[in-house]
Amino acid sequence: MELVELFDKDYICINHDEIDQDQLFRNTCGILKERGIVEKEYLEDLMEREKEYPTGLKLPEYCVAIPHCSPKHVNRSVIFVNVMKRPAVWKNMEDFGEDIGVSVSFNLVLAENEDHMAILSQMIALIQNRDLINSIIESEDAESIQNVIRKELKQ
Amino acid sequence: MKTIVVCCATSMVTSTVAINKIRDYLAKYGLEANYIQCKFIEVEGVVDLHHPDLVVPTGSLSEERAHGVPVIKGTSFITGINEEATLEKIKKFIAEE
């Protein structure tokens, strides 16, 4: 699937209140499981991977995260976007001991048959796009986030 | 030719991205290296077996786990921060006798 197709307003959530990573993962995986995107084991896969190999990334103006794990319990692909108006504590991929405050998390829920390389390469470019990430952080609704991402990717 | 071990968590995807970037950068200067890709969990075994000159993890890895082999962190290939500086460091390392 093309990267642009993996973003959808029904899989974009804006969290206004403070939320911790644990609750964020539970909420996200709850929705994904309900819609048949993943099996119930996915939550544990995700949490275990994150614990061992954190996915927090520190950039100059903001911090993001790209949680992902084995495709074993994934039925369909989607990128679930969580915006945290109050940054959530996350461990830094570069230095596991460091806590950073993540404003946007892109949960890469990818099925076995996806081109993981292509998607990750494009995601790396996306997270470095200051204007795009800042628009996402400031956005107040899922639909505008979906639109701003799709517009950027279709260029 | 020097050997670089590039490692990542599990999927082999970030390490592949890193290898491609390193390879392209070195090629610009007419330099080459051997690459071994592995997961963090396999590093100690790989280092003991292949005696690499450098380890580039896309994440946190102590020199202890690299059994004394120099480590240059490769997370800049994901964040873009200091990517050029990281590539320069690797290039200098590969170029020296």
Short mmCIF file of C-alpha atoms in Angstrom, two decimals, chain A residues 12 21 40 44 84 92 96 100 102-103 105 107 115-116 125 127-128 138-139 147:
data_model
loop_
_atom_site.label_atom_id
_atom_site.label_comp_id
_atom_site.label_asym_id
_atom_site.label_seq_id
_atom_site.Cartn_x
_atom_site.Cartn_y
_atom_site.Cartn_z
CA ILE A 12 -6.22 9.71 14.22
CA GLN A 21 2.26 5.65 27.17
CA LYS A 40 -5.66 -9.19 20.91
CA GLU A 44 1.45 -7.14 24.34
CA MET A 84 -0.65 14.56 22.69
CA ASN A 92 14.59 8.04 23.70
CA PHE A 96 17.32 4.38 26.48
CA ILE A 100 11.50 12.76 26.41
CA VAL A 102 6.40 13.05 22.75
CA SER A 103 3.81 15.21 20.98
CA SER A 105 3.11 9.19 17.91
CA ASN A 107 1.96 3.69 15.38
CA ASP A 115 6.95 -2.99 2.00
CA HIS A 116 8.29 -2.16 5.46
CA ALA A 125 11.27 11.96 5.82
CA ILE A 127 8.90 13.13 10.80
CA GLN A 128 11.69 15.48 9.73
CA GLU A 138 -1.45 22.40 16.44
CA SER A 139 -4.44 20.75 14.78
CA ASN A 147 -5.95 16.24 5.01
#
